Amino acid sequence: MAKGIRGYGTEVRSHLEVACAVKYGKADAGIGIEAVAKLYELGFVPLSREEFDFAVLKENVGQENILRFVEALSSDEFKSKVAEKGLGIVFNEDTGRVITG
């Protein structure tokens, strides 16, 4: 079955490279994120959701630039602007929550 899928044995290093391979006929399909698929005007079938964390040294958590970044991530304005782009990025209730351990 895999022999009939163009690009099946090919590995690339980024979501952009996956999209390029599909867009320009080097692969029939590939695993990537919705935002990049939309950028390249490709179809997209969601497989799962991923969550990402912003890692910072514990002693830097209280720095002004870090606090401003977290505040921006948490803001309704930021979430609205991201949603307007229609890239499939979803925020959850933990977005902007600081976790230390």
PDB file of C-alpha atoms in Angstrom:
ATOM      1  CA  MET A   1       0.000   0.000   0.000  1.00  0.00           C
ATOM      2  CA  ALA A   2       2.748   2.499   0.925  1.00  0.00           C
ATOM      3  CA  LYS A   3       4.409   2.003  -2.469  1.00  0.00           C
ATOM      4  CA  GLY A   4       1.437   3.690  -4.116  1.00  0.00           C
ATOM      5  CA  ILE A   5       1.752   6.866  -2.034  1.00  0.00           C
ATOM      6  CA  ARG A   6       4.097   9.397  -3.615  1.00  0.00           C
ATOM      7  CA  GLY A   7       6.515  10.763  -1.011  1.00  0.00           C
ATOM      8  CA  TYR A   8       5.791   8.050   1.583  1.00  0.00           C
ATOM      9  CA  GLY A   9       9.477   7.281   2.211  1.00  0.00           C
ATOM     10  CA  THR A  10      10.553  10.922   2.269  1.00  0.00           C
ATOM     11  CA  GLU A  11      11.314  12.797   5.488  1.00  0.00           C
ATOM     12  CA  VAL A  12      11.421  16.576   5.721  1.00  0.00           C
ATOM     13  CA  ARG A  13      12.280  18.894   8.591  1.00  0.00           C
ATOM     14  CA  SER A  14       9.327  21.265   8.839  1.00  0.00           C
ATOM     15  CA  HIS A  15       5.631  21.776   8.248  1.00  0.00           C
ATOM     16  CA  LEU A  16       6.547  24.189   5.450  1.00  0.00           C
ATOM     17  CA  GLU A  17       8.587  21.514   3.691  1.00  0.00           C
ATOM     18  CA  VAL A  18       5.666  19.082   3.973  1.00  0.00           C
ATOM     19  CA  ALA A  19       3.325  21.626   2.407  1.00  0.00           C
ATOM     20  CA  CYS A  20       5.783  22.383  -0.400  1.00  0.00           C
ATOM     21  CA  ALA A  21       6.188  18.690  -1.176  1.00  0.00           C
ATOM     22  CA  VAL A  22       2.417  18.264  -1.453  1.00  0.00           C
ATOM     23  CA  LYS A  23       1.819  21.541  -3.314  1.00  0.00           C
ATOM     24  CA  TYR A  24       4.438  20.791  -5.947  1.00  0.00           C
ATOM     25  CA  GLY A  25       3.595  17.116  -6.450  1.00  0.00           C
ATOM     26  CA  LYS A  26       6.523  15.477  -4.663  1.00  0.00           C
ATOM     27  CA  ALA A  27       4.145  13.923  -2.121  1.00  0.00           C
ATOM     28  CA  ASP A  28       0.489  12.936  -2.176  1.00  0.00           C
ATOM     29  CA  ALA A  29      -0.030  13.893   1.467  1.00  0.00           C
ATOM     30  CA  GLY A  30       1.898  14.631   4.645  1.00  0.00           C
ATOM     31  CA  ILE A  31       1.565  15.333   8.347  1.00  0.00           C
ATOM     32  CA  GLY A  32       1.503  19.036   9.192  1.00  0.00           C
ATOM     33  CA  ILE A  33      -0.427  21.830  10.845  1.00  0.00           C
ATOM     34  CA  GLU A  34      -3.575  23.478   9.529  1.00  0.00           C
ATOM     35  CA  ALA A  35      -2.061  26.971   9.423  1.00  0.00           C
ATOM     36  CA  VAL A  36       0.592  25.890   6.924  1.00  0.00           C
ATOM     37  CA  ALA A  37      -1.886  23.845   4.870  1.00  0.00           C
ATOM     38  CA  LYS A  38      -4.045  26.970   4.550  1.00  0.00           C
ATOM     39  CA  LEU A  39      -1.029  29.097   3.665  1.00  0.00           C
ATOM     40  CA  TYR A  40      -0.353  26.768   0.728  1.00  0.00           C
ATOM     41  CA  GLU A  41      -4.061  26.437  -0.141  1.00  0.00           C
ATOM     42  CA  LEU A  42      -4.090  22.699   0.586  1.00  0.00           C
ATOM     43  CA  GLY A  43      -6.834  20.555   2.019  1.00  0.00           C
ATOM     44  CA  PHE A  44      -6.528  19.567   5.663  1.00  0.00           C
ATOM     45  CA  VAL A  45      -7.821  16.618   7.688  1.00  0.00           C
ATOM     46  CA  PRO A  46      -7.243  17.020  11.456  1.00  0.00           C
ATOM     47  CA  LEU A  47      -5.669  14.002  13.149  1.00  0.00           C
ATOM     48  CA  SER A  48      -5.303  15.332  16.695  1.00  0.00           C
ATOM     49  CA  ARG A  49      -4.707  18.493  18.718  1.00  0.00           C
ATOM     50  CA  GLU A  50      -1.373  19.526  20.170  1.00  0.00           C
ATOM     51  CA  GLU A  51      -0.611  21.776  23.092  1.00  0.00           C
ATOM     52  CA  PHE A  52       2.557  23.823  23.350  1.00  0.00           C
ATOM     53  CA  ASP A  53       4.232  25.403  26.345  1.00  0.00           C
ATOM     54  CA  PHE A  54       6.560  28.380  26.508  1.00  0.00           C
ATOM     55  CA  ALA A  55       9.577  27.337  28.562  1.00  0.00           C
ATOM     56  CA  VAL A  56      11.618  29.851  30.517  1.00  0.00           C
ATOM     57  CA  LEU A  57      14.138  29.564  33.320  1.00  0.00           C
ATOM     58  CA  LYS A  58      12.382  29.676  36.692  1.00  0.00           C
ATOM     59  CA  GLU A  59      14.408  32.689  37.820  1.00  0.00           C
ATOM     60  CA  ASN A  60      13.264  34.648  34.729  1.00  0.00           C
ATOM     61  CA  VAL A  61       9.505  34.093  35.159  1.00  0.00           C
ATOM     62  CA  GLY A  62       9.067  37.447  36.919  1.00  0.00           C
ATOM     63  CA  GLN A  63      10.950  39.514  34.325  1.00  0.00           C
ATOM     64  CA  GLU A  64       8.934  42.319  32.750  1.00  0.00           C
ATOM     65  CA  ASN A  65       9.294  41.050  29.170  1.00  0.00           C
ATOM     66  CA  ILE A  66       8.154  37.554  30.166  1.00  0.00           C
ATOM     67  CA  LEU A  67       5.185  38.937  32.096  1.00  0.00           C
ATOM     68  CA  ARG A  68       4.163  41.081  29.104  1.00  0.00           C
ATOM     69  CA  PHE A  69       4.399  38.063  26.793  1.00  0.00           C
ATOM     70  CA  VAL A  70       2.199  35.947  29.078  1.00  0.00           C
ATOM     71  CA  GLU A  71      -0.253  38.832  29.426  1.00  0.00           C
ATOM     72  CA  ALA A  72      -0.451  39.156  25.636  1.00  0.00           C
ATOM     73  CA  LEU A  73      -1.092  35.421  25.212  1.00  0.00           C
ATOM     74  CA  SER A  74      -3.900  35.639  27.755  1.00  0.00           C
ATOM     75  CA  SER A  75      -5.581  38.691  26.265  1.00  0.00           C
ATOM     76  CA  ASP A  76      -8.877  38.517  24.420  1.00  0.00           C
ATOM     77  CA  GLU A  77      -7.453  40.934  21.835  1.00  0.00           C
ATOM     78  CA  PHE A  78      -4.623  38.537  20.933  1.00  0.00           C
ATOM     79  CA  LYS A  79      -6.951  35.536  20.791  1.00  0.00           C
ATOM     80  CA  SER A  80      -9.374  37.445  18.559  1.00  0.00           C
ATOM     81  CA  LYS A  81      -6.630  38.541  16.171  1.00  0.00           C
ATOM     82  CA  VAL A  82      -5.353  34.977  15.871  1.00  0.00           C
ATOM     83  CA  ALA A  83      -8.896  33.660  15.324  1.00  0.00           C
ATOM     84  CA  GLU A  84      -9.493  36.277  12.584  1.00  0.00           C
ATOM     85  CA  LYS A  85      -6.637  34.765  10.601  1.00  0.00           C
ATOM     86  CA  GLY A  86      -8.553  31.479  10.385  1.00  0.00           C
ATOM     87  CA  LEU A  87      -5.470  29.320  10.842  1.00  0.00           C
ATOM     88  CA  GLY A  88      -7.032  26.658  13.030  1.00  0.00           C
ATOM     89  CA  ILE A  89      -5.203  27.757  16.175  1.00  0.00           C
ATOM     90  CA  VAL A  90      -7.299  27.028  19.252  1.00  0.00           C
ATOM     91  CA  PHE A  91      -6.786  28.439  22.731  1.00  0.00           C
ATOM     92  CA  ASN A  92      -7.867  26.591  25.855  1.00  0.00           C
ATOM     93  CA  GLU A  93      -8.578  27.639  29.426  1.00  0.00           C
ATOM     94  CA  ASP A  94      -4.910  27.138  30.371  1.00  0.00           C
ATOM     95  CA  THR A  95      -3.560  29.599  27.795  1.00  0.00           C
ATOM     96  CA  GLY A  96      -1.450  32.141  29.667  1.00  0.00           C
ATOM     97  CA  ARG A  97      -1.407  30.175  32.913  1.00  0.00           C
ATOM     98  CA  VAL A  98       2.046  30.140  34.510  1.00  0.00           C
ATOM     99  CA  ILE A  99       3.165  26.717  35.718  1.00  0.00           C
ATOM    100  CA  THR A 100       6.261  26.352  37.876  1.00  0.00           C
ATOM    101  CA  GLY A 101       7.599  23.236  39.446  1.00  0.00           C
TER     102      GLY A 101
END
